[in-house]
GROMACS .gro file of C-alpha atoms in nm:
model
  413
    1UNK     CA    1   0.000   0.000   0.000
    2UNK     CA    2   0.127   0.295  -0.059
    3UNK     CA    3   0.234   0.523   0.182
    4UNK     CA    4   0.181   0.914   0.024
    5UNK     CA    5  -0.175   0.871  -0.083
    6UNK     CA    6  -0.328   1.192  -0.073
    7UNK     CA    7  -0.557   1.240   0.233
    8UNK     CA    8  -0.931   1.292   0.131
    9UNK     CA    9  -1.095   1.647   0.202
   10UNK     CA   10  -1.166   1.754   0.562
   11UNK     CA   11  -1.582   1.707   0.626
   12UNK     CA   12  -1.760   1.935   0.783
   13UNK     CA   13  -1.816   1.775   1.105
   14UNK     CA   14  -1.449   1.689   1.098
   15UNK     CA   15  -1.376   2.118   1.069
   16UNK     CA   16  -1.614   2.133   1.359
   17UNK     CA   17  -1.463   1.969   1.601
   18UNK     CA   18  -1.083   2.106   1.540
   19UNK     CA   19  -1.271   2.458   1.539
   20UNK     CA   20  -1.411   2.381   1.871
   21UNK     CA   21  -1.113   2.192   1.984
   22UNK     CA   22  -0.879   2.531   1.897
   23UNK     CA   23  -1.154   2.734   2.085
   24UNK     CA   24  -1.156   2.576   2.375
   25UNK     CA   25  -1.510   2.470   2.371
   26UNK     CA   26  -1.691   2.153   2.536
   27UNK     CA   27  -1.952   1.995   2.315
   28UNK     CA   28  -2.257   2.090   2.503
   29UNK     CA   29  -2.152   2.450   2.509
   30UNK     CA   30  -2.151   2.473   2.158
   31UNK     CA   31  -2.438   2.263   2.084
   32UNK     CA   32  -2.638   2.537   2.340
   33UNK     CA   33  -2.480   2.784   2.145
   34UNK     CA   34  -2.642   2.666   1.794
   35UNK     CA   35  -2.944   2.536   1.954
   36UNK     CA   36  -2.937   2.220   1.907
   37UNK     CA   37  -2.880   1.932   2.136
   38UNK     CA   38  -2.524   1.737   2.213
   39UNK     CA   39  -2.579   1.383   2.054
   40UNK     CA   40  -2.706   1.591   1.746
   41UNK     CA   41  -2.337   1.773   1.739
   42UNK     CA   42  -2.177   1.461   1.799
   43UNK     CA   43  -2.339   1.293   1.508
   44UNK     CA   44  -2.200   1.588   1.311
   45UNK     CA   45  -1.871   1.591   1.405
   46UNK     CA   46  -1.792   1.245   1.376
   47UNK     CA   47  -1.990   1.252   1.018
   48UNK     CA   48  -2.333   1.046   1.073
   49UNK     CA   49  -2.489   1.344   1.038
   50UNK     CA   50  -2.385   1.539   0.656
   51UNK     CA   51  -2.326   1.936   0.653
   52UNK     CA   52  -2.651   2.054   0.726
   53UNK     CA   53  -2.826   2.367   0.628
   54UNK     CA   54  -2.698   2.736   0.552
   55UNK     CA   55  -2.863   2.862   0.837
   56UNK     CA   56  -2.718   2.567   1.121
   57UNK     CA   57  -2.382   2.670   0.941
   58UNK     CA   58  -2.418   3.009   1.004
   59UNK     CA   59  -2.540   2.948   1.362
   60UNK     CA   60  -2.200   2.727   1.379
   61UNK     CA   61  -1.993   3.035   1.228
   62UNK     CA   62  -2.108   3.263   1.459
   63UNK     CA   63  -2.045   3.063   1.789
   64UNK     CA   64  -1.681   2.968   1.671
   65UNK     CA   65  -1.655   3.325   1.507
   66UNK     CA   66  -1.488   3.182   1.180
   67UNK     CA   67  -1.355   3.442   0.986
   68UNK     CA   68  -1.514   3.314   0.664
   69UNK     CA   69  -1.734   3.053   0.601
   70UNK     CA   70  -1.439   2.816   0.399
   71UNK     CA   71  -1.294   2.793   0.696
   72UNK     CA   72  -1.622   2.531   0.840
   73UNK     CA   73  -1.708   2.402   0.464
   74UNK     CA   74  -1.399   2.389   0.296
   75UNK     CA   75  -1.497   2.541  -0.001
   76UNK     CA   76  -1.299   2.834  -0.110
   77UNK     CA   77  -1.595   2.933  -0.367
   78UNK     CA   78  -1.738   3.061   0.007
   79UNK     CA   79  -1.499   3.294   0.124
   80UNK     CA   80  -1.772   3.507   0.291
   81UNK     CA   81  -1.574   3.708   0.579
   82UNK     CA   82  -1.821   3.715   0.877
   83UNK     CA   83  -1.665   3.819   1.207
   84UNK     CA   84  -1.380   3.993   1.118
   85UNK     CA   85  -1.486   4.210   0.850
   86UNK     CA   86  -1.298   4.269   0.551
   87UNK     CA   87  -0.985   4.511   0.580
   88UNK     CA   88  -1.054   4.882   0.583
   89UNK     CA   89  -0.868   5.094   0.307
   90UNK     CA   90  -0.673   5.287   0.617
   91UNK     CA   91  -0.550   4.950   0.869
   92UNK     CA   92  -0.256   4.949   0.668
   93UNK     CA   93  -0.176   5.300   0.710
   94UNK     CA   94  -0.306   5.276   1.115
   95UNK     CA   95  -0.119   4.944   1.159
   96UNK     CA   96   0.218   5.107   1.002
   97UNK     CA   97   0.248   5.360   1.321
   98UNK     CA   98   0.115   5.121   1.566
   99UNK     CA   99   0.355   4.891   1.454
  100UNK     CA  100   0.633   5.185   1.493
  101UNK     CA  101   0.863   5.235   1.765
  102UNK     CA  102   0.996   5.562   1.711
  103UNK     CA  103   1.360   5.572   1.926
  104UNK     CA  104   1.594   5.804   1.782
  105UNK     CA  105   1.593   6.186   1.888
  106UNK     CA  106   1.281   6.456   1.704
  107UNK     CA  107   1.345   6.803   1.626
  108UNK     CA  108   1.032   6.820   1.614
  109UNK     CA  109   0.786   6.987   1.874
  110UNK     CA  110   0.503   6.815   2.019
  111UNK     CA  111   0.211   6.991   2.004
  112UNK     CA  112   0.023   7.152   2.298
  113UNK     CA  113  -0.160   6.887   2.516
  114UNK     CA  114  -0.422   7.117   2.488
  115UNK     CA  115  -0.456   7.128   2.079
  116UNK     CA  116  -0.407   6.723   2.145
  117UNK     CA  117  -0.728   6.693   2.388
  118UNK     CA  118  -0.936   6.939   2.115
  119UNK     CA  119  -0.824   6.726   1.867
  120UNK     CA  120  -0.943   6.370   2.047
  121UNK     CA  121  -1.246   6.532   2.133
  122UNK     CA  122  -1.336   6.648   1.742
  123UNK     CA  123  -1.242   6.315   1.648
  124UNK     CA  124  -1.499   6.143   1.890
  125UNK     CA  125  -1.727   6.371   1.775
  126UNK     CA  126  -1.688   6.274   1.418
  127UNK     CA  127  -1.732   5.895   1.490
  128UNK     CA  128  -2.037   5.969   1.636
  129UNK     CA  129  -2.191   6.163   1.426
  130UNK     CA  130  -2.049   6.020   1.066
  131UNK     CA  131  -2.236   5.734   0.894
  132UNK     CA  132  -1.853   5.662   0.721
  133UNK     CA  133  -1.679   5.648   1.081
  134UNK     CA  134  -1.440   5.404   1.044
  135UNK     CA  135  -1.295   5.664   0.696
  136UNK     CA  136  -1.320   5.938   0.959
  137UNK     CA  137  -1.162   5.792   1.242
  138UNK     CA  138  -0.887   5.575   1.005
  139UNK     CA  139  -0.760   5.928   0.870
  140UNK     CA  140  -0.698   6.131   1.175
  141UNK     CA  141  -0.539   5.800   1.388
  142UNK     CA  142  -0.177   5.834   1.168
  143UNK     CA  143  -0.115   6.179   1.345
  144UNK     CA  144  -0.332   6.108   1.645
  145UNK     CA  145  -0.079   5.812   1.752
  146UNK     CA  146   0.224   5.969   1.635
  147UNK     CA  147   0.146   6.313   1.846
  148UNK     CA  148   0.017   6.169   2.139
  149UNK     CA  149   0.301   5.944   2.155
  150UNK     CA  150   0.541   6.236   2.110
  151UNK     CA  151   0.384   6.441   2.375
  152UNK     CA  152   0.419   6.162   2.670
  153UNK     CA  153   0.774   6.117   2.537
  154UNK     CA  154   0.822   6.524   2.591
  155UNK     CA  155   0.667   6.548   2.889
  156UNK     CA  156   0.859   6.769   3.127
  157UNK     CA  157   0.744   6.676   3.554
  158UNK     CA  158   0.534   6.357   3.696
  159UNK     CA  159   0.204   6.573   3.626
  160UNK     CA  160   0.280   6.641   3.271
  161UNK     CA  161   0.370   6.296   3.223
  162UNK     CA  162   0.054   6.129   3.348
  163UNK     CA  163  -0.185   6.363   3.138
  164UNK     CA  164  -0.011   6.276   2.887
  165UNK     CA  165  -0.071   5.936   2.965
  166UNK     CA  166  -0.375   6.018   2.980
  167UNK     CA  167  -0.442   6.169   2.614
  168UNK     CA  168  -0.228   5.818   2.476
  169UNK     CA  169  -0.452   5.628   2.642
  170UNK     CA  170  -0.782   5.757   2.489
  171UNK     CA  171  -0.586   5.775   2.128
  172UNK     CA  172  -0.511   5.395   2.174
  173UNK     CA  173  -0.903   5.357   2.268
  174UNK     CA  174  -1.032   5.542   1.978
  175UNK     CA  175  -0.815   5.328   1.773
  176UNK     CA  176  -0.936   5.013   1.937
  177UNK     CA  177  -1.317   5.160   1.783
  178UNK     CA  178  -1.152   5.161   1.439
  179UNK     CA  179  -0.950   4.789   1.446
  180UNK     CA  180  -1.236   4.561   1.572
  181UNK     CA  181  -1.364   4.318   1.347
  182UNK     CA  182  -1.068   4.385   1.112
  183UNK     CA  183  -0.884   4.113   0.988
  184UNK     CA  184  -0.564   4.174   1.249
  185UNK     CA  185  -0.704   4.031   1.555
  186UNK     CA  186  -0.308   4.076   1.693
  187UNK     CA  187  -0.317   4.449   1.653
  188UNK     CA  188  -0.651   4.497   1.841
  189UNK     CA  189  -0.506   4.340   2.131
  190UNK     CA  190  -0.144   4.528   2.108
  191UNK     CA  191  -0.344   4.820   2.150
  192UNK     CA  192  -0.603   4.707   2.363
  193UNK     CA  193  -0.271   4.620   2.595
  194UNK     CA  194  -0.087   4.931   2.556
  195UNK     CA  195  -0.413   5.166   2.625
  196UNK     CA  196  -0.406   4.943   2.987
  197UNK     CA  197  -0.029   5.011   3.042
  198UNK     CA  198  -0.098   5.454   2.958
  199UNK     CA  199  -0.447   5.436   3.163
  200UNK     CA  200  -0.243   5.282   3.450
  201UNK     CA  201   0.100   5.527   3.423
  202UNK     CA  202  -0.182   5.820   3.407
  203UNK     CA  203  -0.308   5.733   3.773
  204UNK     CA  204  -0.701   5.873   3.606
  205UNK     CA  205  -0.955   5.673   3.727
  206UNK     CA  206  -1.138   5.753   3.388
  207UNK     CA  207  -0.852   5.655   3.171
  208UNK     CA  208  -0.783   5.345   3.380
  209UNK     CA  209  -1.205   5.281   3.318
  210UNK     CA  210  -1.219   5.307   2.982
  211UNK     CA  211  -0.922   5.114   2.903
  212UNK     CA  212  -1.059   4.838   3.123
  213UNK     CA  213  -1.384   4.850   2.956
  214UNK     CA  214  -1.220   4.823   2.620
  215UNK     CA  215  -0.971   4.542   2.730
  216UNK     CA  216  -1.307   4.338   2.874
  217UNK     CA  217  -1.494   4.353   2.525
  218UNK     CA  218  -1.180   4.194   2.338
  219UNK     CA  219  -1.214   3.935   2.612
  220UNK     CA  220  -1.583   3.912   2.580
  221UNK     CA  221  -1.570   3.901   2.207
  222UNK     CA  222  -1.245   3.643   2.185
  223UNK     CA  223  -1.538   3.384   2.289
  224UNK     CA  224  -1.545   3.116   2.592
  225UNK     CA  225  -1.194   3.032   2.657
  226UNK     CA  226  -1.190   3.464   2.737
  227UNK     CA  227  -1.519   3.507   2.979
  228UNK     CA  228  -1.321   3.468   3.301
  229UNK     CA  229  -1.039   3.699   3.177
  230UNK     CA  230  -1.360   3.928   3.062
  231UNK     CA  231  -1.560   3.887   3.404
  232UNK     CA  232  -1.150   3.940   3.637
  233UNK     CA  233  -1.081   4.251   3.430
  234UNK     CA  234  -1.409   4.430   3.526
  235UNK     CA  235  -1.423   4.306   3.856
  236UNK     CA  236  -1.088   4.429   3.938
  237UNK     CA  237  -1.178   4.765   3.805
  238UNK     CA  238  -1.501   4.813   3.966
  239UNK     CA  239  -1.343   4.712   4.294
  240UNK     CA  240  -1.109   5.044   4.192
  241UNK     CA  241  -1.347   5.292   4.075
  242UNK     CA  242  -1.699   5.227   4.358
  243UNK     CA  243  -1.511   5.410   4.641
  244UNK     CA  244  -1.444   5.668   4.438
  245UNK     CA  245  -1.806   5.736   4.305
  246UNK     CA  246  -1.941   5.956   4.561
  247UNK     CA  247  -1.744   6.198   4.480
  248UNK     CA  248  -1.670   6.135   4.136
  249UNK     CA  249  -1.776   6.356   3.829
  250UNK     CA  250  -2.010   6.205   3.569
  251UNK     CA  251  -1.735   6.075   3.327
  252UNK     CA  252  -1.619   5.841   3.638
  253UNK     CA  253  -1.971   5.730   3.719
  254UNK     CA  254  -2.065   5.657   3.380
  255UNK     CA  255  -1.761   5.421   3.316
  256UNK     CA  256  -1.834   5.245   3.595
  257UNK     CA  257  -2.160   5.182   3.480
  258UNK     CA  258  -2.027   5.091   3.135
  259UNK     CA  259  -1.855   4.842   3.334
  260UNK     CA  260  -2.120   4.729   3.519
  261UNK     CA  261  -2.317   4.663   3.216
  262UNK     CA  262  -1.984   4.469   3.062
  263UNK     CA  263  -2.050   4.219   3.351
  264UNK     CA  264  -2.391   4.173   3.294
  265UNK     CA  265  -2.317   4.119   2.903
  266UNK     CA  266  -2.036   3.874   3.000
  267UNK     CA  267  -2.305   3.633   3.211
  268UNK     CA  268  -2.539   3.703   2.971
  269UNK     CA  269  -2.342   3.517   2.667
  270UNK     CA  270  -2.279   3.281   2.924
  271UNK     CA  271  -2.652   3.223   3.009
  272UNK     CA  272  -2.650   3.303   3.353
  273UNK     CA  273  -3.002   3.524   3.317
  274UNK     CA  274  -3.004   3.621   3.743
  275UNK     CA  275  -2.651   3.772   3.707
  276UNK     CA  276  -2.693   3.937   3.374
  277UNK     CA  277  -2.961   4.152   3.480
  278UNK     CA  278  -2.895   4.185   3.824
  279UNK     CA  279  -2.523   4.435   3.644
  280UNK     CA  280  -2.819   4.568   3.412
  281UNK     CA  281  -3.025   4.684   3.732
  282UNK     CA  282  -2.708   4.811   3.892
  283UNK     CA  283  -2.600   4.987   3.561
  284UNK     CA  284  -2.953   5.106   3.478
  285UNK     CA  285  -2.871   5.256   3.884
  286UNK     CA  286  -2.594   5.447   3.804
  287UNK     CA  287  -2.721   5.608   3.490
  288UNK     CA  288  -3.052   5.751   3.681
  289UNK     CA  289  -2.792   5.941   3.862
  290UNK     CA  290  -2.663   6.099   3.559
  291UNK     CA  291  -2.820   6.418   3.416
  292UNK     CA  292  -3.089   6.319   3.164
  293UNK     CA  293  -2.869   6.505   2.898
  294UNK     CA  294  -2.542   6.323   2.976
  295UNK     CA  295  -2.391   6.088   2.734
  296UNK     CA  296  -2.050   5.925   2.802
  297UNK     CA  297  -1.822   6.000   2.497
  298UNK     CA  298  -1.655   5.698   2.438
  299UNK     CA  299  -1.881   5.388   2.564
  300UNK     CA  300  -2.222   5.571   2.490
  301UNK     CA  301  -2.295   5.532   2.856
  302UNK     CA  302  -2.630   5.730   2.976
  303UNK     CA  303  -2.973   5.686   3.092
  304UNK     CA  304  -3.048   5.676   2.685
  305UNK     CA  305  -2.891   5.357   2.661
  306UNK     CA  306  -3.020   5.180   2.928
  307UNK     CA  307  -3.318   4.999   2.712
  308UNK     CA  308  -3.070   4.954   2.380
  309UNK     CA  309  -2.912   4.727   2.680
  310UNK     CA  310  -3.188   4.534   2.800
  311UNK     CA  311  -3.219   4.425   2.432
  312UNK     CA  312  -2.845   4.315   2.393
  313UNK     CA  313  -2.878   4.113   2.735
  314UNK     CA  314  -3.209   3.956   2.605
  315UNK     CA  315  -3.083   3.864   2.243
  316UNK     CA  316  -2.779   3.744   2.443
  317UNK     CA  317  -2.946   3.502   2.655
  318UNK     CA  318  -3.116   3.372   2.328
  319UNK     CA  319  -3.440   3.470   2.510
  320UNK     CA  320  -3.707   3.581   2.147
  321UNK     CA  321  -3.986   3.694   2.316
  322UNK     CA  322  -3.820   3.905   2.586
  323UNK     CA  323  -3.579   4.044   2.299
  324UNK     CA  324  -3.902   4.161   2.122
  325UNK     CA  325  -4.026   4.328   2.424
  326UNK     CA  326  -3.700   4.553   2.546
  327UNK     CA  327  -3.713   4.642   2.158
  328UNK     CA  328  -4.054   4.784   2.157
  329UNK     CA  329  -3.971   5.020   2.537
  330UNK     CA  330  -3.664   5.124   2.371
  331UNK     CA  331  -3.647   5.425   2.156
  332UNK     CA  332  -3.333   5.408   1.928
  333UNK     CA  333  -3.374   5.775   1.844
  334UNK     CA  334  -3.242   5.874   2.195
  335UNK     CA  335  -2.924   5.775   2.100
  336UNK     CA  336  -2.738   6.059   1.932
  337UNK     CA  337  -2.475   5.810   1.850
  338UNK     CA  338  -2.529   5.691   1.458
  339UNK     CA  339  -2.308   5.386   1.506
  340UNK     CA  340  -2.434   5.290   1.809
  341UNK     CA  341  -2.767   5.369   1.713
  342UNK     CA  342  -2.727   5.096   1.429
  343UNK     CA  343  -2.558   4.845   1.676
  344UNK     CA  344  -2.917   4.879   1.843
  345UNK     CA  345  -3.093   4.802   1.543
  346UNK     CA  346  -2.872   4.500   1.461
  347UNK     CA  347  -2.933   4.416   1.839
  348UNK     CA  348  -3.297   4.472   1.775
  349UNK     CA  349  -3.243   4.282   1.415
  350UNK     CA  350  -3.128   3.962   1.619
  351UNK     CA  351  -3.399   3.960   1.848
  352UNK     CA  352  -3.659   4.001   1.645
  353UNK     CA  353  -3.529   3.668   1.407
  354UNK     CA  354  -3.460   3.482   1.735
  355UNK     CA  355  -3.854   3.529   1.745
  356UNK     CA  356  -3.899   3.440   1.405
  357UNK     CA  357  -3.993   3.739   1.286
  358UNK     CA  358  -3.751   3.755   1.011
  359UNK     CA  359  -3.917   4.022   0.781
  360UNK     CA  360  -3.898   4.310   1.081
  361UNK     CA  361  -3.525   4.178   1.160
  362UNK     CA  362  -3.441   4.261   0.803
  363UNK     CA  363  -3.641   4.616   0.853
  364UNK     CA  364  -3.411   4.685   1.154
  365UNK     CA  365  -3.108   4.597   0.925
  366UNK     CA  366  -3.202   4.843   0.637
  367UNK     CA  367  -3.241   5.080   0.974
  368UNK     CA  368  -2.882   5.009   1.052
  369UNK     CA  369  -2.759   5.038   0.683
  370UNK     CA  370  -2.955   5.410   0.722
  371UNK     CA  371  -2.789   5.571   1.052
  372UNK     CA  372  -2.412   5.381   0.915
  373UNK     CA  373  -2.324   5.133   0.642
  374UNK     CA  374  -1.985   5.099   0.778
  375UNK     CA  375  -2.148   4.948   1.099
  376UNK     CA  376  -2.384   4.707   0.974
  377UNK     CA  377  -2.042   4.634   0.678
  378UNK     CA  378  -1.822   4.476   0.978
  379UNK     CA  379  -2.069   4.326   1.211
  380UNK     CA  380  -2.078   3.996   1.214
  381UNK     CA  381  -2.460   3.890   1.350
  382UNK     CA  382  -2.590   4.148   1.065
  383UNK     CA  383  -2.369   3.934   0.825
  384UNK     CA  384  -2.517   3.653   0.935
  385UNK     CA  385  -2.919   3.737   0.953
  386UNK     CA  386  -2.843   3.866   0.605
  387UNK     CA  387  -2.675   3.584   0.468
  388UNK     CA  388  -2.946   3.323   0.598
  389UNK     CA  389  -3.183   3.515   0.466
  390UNK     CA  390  -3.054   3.517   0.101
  391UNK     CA  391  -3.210   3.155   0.153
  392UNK     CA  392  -3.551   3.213   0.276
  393UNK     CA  393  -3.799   3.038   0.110
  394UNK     CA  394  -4.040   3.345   0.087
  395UNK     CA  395  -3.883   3.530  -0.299
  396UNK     CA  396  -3.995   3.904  -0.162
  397UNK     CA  397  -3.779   3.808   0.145
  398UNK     CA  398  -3.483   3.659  -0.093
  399UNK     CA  399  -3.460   3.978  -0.286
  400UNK     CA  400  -3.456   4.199   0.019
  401UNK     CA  401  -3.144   3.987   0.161
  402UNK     CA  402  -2.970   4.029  -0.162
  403UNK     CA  403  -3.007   4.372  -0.192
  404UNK     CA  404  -2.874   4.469   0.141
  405UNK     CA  405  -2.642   4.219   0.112
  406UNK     CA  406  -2.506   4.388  -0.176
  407UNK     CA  407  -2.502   4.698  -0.002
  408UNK     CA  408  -2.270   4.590   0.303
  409UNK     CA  409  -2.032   4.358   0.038
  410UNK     CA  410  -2.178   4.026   0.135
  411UNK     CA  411  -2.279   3.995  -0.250
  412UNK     CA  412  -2.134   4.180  -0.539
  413UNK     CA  413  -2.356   4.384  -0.727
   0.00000   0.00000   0.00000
């Protein structure tokens, strides 16, 4: 016999279980995960059962959070990127200076820490308000990085030094805004990493908040194996910031409410319901004590947020009904932020298929596309609703799948 045959194709089932095996995943959690039960999954991986449906594989993609569907069906005539979007036009230009360790000596001047913190502040601004906010935010991060860098490295006395700190840190955050879902995974946590190391030299409670919060979603979002690093980081923090709330200003108060609700999103994809909204109740606390008018620049913390949450924790706990219900009390308009106004509707999008109502989840998605296309373009559960839907059985459903999925690049034109 001989010995260099060429081994057959990987089968599906086969790609399942070194997916889940890589992830760190037990076979009931991933069988929860795509609803379906654990003798079914093991039928599947060890090939009794064939590849099954578009939909189950989608379900599949999205708990293992494949970059592209080849990657579970081996077919590279599928190479539909799903959770990590396709590269932006500017990561190679924002990677090149994260990737840069300036060492040698500058003649030139770093600018005012002033003219840095109006600058940060106009370029939060612009996310939030630009449909096209990862072009926006991709073209002033070059500079951003390079100045904010320069000014902690000019930084005359210990109190200089730690504003500067300061400033870095929120750069590296804003830039964290700009590299998820793109197809460097390694870069998002570089920066996620260095934005903890400049919150912490700062000594700002706010800067050490935010870059906490950020550092938790990567854990969140890096699936299973990453919920305990997720659920330790916010702890910690928490443990930090709640003796300083009584006195603290509203930025303070609102990240630790961001927090807050980044516990109760981390049991929540866990399925531990009691814990997930007992951090909603305590974050939903917290906000009432904000003015009615406040909303946190960088996490979109506020009392306006507060039902766009209950949804997330509802579609997270896979709960239809209950999605449905936080979706109808929550008013989308009250958040002034168009990406995270379409997050909401995606949100809102997922609950309302979990509930099979599939021709109001694709309404929220055209919603989405509305308040920013580049949102709805690099999330992955929009991706996926669209995607399934391309193969709904109903034709006026079909055709309104394929046209927004030509609109966020699922399908070319």
């Amino acid at each position: 016999m001989s010995s260099d045959a060429t081994p057959g194709p990987v089968a599906f089932g086969q790609r399942v279980q070194i997916l889940r095996n890589r992830r760190g995943m037990s076979r009931p959690v991933l069988a929860g995960l795509v609803g379906m039960s654990v003798s079914w999954l093991k039928q599947v991986e060890t090939g009794k059962i064939q590849t099954p449906k578009l939909s189950i594989i989608l379900r599949f993609a999205e708990a293992l959070r494949v970059r592209d569907l080849s990657e579970l069906t081996g077919q590279e005539s599928m190479p539909v990127d799903l959770f990590i979007g396709p590269g932006h036009a500017r990561l190679p230009a924002v990677a090149a200076v994260i990737n840069a360790f300036p060492l040698s000596a500058t003649s030139r001047q770093a600018p005012p820490a002033a003219h840095l913190r109006a600058r940060l502040a106009r370029a939060w601004s612009a996310r939030h308000s630009s449909p096209d906010h990862r072009e926006v935010i991709g073209a002033l991060l070059p500079d951003l990085i390079r100045d904010a860098q320069l000014v902690v490295r000019q930084a005359e006395g210990a109190a200089e030094r730690r504003a500067a700190q300061a400033a870095l840190a929120e750069v590296y955050s804003l830039s964290q805004f700009f590299l998820a879902y793109q197809p460097d995974s390694a870069l998002l946590w570089r920066v996620a990493e260095r934005g903890m190391v400049a919150a912490q030299e700062s000594e700002d409670p706010h800067a050490i908040g935010v870059a906490a919060w950020l550092l938790a979603n990567a854990h969140r979002d890096g699936g299973p194996p990453h919920l305990d690093a997720a659920d330790a980081v916010t702890r910690e923090t928490l443990s930090y910031l709640e003796p300083l709330l009584p006195d603290a200003i509203d930025d303070v108060r609102a990240i630790a409410g961001a927090l807050q609700f980044e516990a109760g999103y981390t049991a929540a994809r866990r399925g531990d319901t009691g814990v997930a909204w007992w951090h909603w109740d305590k974050a939903r606390k917290i906000a009432r004590k904000l003015r009615g008018d406040y909303y946190h620049p960088i996490t979109s913390f506020s009392q306006a947020i507060m039902g766009a949450h209950a949804v997330t924790v509802a579609v997270e706990l896979r709960a239809g009904g209950e999605s449905v219900r936080q979706a109808a009390a929550a008013d989308a308009m009250t958040i002034p932020s168009r990406p995270r106004r379409a997050r909401h509707r995606i949100e809102e999008a997922r609950g309302y298929q979990l509930d099979g109502q599939a021709d109001t989840a694709l309404a929220m998605l055209d919603r989405a596309h509305e308040a920013a296309p580049e949102t709805i373009r690099y999330n992955g559960y929009a991706r996926r609703i669209v995607l399934e839907e391309t193969e709904s059985k109903s034709p006026e459903r079909r055709r309104r799948a394929s046209e927004l999925a030509v609109k966020i690049g699922i399908l070319a034109a």
